[in-house]
PDB file of C-alpha atoms in Angstrom:
ATOM      1  CA  MET A   1       0.145  -0.118  -0.037  1.00 46.00           C
ATOM      2  CA  MET A   2       1.799   3.765  -0.581  1.00 53.00           C
ATOM      3  CA  ASN A   3       1.647   6.547   0.931  1.00 59.00           C
ATOM      4  CA  GLU A   4       0.083   9.172   0.412  1.00 73.00           C
ATOM      5  CA  ILE A   5       2.664  11.487  -1.412  1.00 75.00           C
ATOM      6  CA  LYS A   6       2.551  14.895   1.980  1.00 77.00           C
ATOM      7  CA  CYS A   7       4.896  15.682   4.388  1.00 78.00           C
ATOM      8  CA  GLU A   8       3.866  13.908   7.044  1.00 79.00           C
ATOM      9  CA  ASN A   9       4.967  10.746   4.936  1.00 81.00           C
ATOM     10  CA  CYS A  10       7.901  12.228   3.721  1.00 83.00           C
ATOM     11  CA  LYS A  11      10.839  11.043   5.298  1.00 83.00           C
ATOM     12  CA  TYR A  12      12.317  14.548   5.777  1.00 84.00           C
ATOM     13  CA  TYR A  13       9.346  16.099   7.843  1.00 84.00           C
ATOM     14  CA  LEU A  14       9.831  16.475  11.457  1.00 84.00           C
ATOM     15  CA  PRO A  15       6.578  16.089  13.584  1.00 86.00           C
ATOM     16  CA  HIS A  16       5.983  19.219  16.822  1.00 87.00           C
ATOM     17  CA  PHE A  17       5.183  18.220  20.016  1.00 89.00           C
ATOM     18  CA  ALA A  18       4.505  19.444  22.683  1.00 90.00           C
ATOM     19  CA  LYS A  19       4.366  18.473  26.367  1.00 87.00           C
ATOM     20  CA  HIS A  20       1.425  18.033  28.840  1.00 87.00           C
ATOM     21  CA  GLY A  21       2.190  16.559  31.888  1.00 88.00           C
ATOM     22  CA  THR A  22       4.009  13.888  31.992  1.00 87.00           C
ATOM     23  CA  ARG A  23       3.425  12.804  28.516  1.00 87.00           C
ATOM     24  CA  TYR A  24       4.062  14.125  25.031  1.00 86.00           C
ATOM     25  CA  VAL A  25       0.928  15.668  22.907  1.00 88.00           C
ATOM     26  CA  TYR A  26       2.104  15.359  18.724  1.00 85.00           C
ATOM     27  CA  LEU A  27       0.693  19.028  17.751  1.00 84.00           C
ATOM     28  CA  CYS A  28      -0.899  18.178  14.102  1.00 83.00           C
ATOM     29  CA  ASN A  29       1.879  19.823  12.672  1.00 82.00           C
ATOM     30  CA  GLY A  30       5.582  20.247  11.858  1.00 82.00           C
ATOM     31  CA  HIS A  31       8.369  20.815   9.663  1.00 80.00           C
ATOM     32  CA  CYS A  32      10.977  19.802   7.256  1.00 81.00           C
ATOM     33  CA  ILE A  33      14.059  19.317   7.739  1.00 82.00           C
ATOM     34  CA  ASN A  34      15.508  18.826   4.241  1.00 81.00           C
ATOM     35  CA  GLU A  35      18.986  21.013   3.592  1.00 78.00           C
ATOM     36  CA  GLU A  36      18.256  21.549   0.261  1.00 74.00           C
ATOM     37  CA  LEU A  37      14.304  23.092   0.886  1.00 72.00           C
ATOM     38  CA  TYR A  38      16.200  24.579   3.529  1.00 63.00           C
ATOM     39  CA  LYS A  39      18.989  26.483   1.334  1.00 63.00           C
ATOM     40  CA  VAL A  40      16.152  28.134  -0.803  1.00 58.00           C
ATOM     41  CA  ARG A  41      14.039  28.678   2.218  1.00 58.00           C
ATOM     42  CA  LYS A  42      15.243  30.218   4.739  1.00 56.00           C
ATOM     43  CA  LYS A  43      12.432  33.464   5.002  1.00 56.00           C
ATOM     44  CA  ASN A  44      10.136  30.423   5.427  1.00 57.00           C
ATOM     45  CA  LYS A  45      11.739  27.251   6.472  1.00 51.00           C
ATOM     46  CA  ASN A  46       8.317  25.647   8.135  1.00 52.00           C
ATOM     47  CA  ALA A  47       6.500  25.609   5.342  1.00 56.00           C
ATOM     48  CA  LEU A  48       5.485  22.360   3.608  1.00 60.00           C
ATOM     49  CA  GLN A  49       5.331  22.400   0.263  1.00 60.00           C
ATOM     50  CA  LYS A  50       2.904  20.150  -2.035  1.00 63.00           C
ATOM     51  CA  ASN A  51       4.189  17.846  -5.209  1.00 66.00           C
ATOM     52  CA  CYS A  52       7.416  18.457  -3.372  1.00 76.00           C
ATOM     53  CA  ASP A  53      10.168  17.322  -5.893  1.00 77.00           C
ATOM     54  CA  HIS A  54      12.361  16.026  -2.839  1.00 79.00           C
ATOM     55  CA  PHE A  55       9.561  14.039  -0.948  1.00 79.00           C
ATOM     56  CA  GLU A  56      10.573  10.732  -0.108  1.00 80.00           C
ATOM     57  CA  GLU A  57       9.414   7.448   1.669  1.00 80.00           C
ATOM     58  CA  ASP A  58       9.759   7.214   5.334  1.00 78.00           C
ATOM     59  CA  PHE A  59       9.847   3.165   4.741  1.00 76.00           C
ATOM     60  CA  ASP A  60      11.463   2.833   8.486  1.00 76.00           C
ATOM     61  CA  LYS A  61       8.865   5.188   9.874  1.00 74.00           C
ATOM     62  CA  ILE A  62       7.468   1.632  11.167  1.00 75.00           C
ATOM     63  CA  ASP A  63       9.980  -0.238  12.724  1.00 81.00           C
ATOM     64  CA  ARG A  64      11.031   3.171  14.500  1.00 81.00           C
ATOM     65  CA  GLU A  65       7.639   2.928  16.118  1.00 80.00           C
ATOM     66  CA  VAL A  66       7.751  -0.430  16.983  1.00 86.00           C
ATOM     67  CA  GLU A  67      11.201  -0.343  18.559  1.00 89.00           C
ATOM     68  CA  SER A  68       9.393   3.001  20.617  1.00 88.00           C
ATOM     69  CA  ILE A  69       7.155   0.622  21.967  1.00 92.00           C
ATOM     70  CA  GLU A  70       9.313  -2.354  22.600  1.00 95.00           C
ATOM     71  CA  ASN A  71      11.415  -0.110  24.340  1.00 94.00           C
ATOM     72  CA  VAL A  72       8.476   1.536  26.430  1.00 94.00           C
ATOM     73  CA  ILE A  73       7.143  -1.612  27.537  1.00 96.00           C
ATOM     74  CA  CYS A  74      10.430  -2.947  28.878  1.00 96.00           C
ATOM     75  CA  GLU A  75      11.200   0.126  30.645  1.00 95.00           C
ATOM     76  CA  ILE A  76       7.392  -0.534  32.288  1.00 96.00           C
ATOM     77  CA  HIS A  77       8.516  -4.046  32.936  1.00 97.00           C
ATOM     78  CA  LYS A  78      11.459  -3.241  34.848  1.00 96.00           C
ATOM     79  CA  LYS A  79       9.507  -1.089  37.146  1.00 96.00           C
ATOM     80  CA  LEU A  80       6.184  -2.904  37.369  1.00 97.00           C
ATOM     81  CA  ASP A  81      10.048  -5.949  38.665  1.00 97.00           C
ATOM     82  CA  MET A  82      10.597  -3.422  40.839  1.00 97.00           C
ATOM     83  CA  ILE A  83       7.818  -2.836  41.808  1.00 97.00           C
ATOM     84  CA  GLU A  84       6.701  -6.279  42.973  1.00 97.00           C
ATOM     85  CA  GLN A  85      10.747  -6.305  44.667  1.00 96.00           C
ATOM     86  CA  MET A  86       9.403  -3.891  47.020  1.00 96.00           C
ATOM     87  CA  LEU A  87       5.552  -5.000  48.093  1.00 96.00           C
ATOM     88  CA  ILE A  88       7.856  -8.386  49.024  1.00 95.00           C
ATOM     89  CA  PHE A  89      10.346  -6.698  50.948  1.00 94.00           C
ATOM     90  CA  LEU A  90       7.734  -5.225  52.678  1.00 94.00           C
ATOM     91  CA  GLU A  91       5.637  -8.096  53.199  1.00 94.00           C
ATOM     92  CA  GLU A  92       8.157  -9.726  54.732  1.00 92.00           C
ATOM     93  CA  LYS A  93       8.676  -6.358  57.112  1.00 90.00           C
ATOM     94  CA  LEU A  94       4.896  -6.917  58.312  1.00 90.00           C
ATOM     95  CA  ALA A  95       4.826 -10.012  58.741  1.00 90.00           C
ATOM     96  CA  ALA A  96       8.552  -9.441  61.548  1.00 85.00           C
ATOM     97  CA  PHE A  97       6.208  -7.739  62.958  1.00 78.00           C
TER      98      PHE A  97
END
């Protein structure tokens, strides 16, 4: 399945996020980080183009997203193990009284 040719699907698209509490929220915008386009558009470097000649499919996007999710799951697993160890320790302390 071919993605639409639009900036959000391009490998040069950098999405913008904002921190909201402890999470980062996608702001539904971003900008192009292609050096060739930056040279041409110094005044308006954040402008996205329609039918850009520099569009390149971002084939690695899904792999990066999967890797990111796996990393988060791994961190959650480590934290759950720590909580389990703390609970065991507290149960042993409580049983000692």
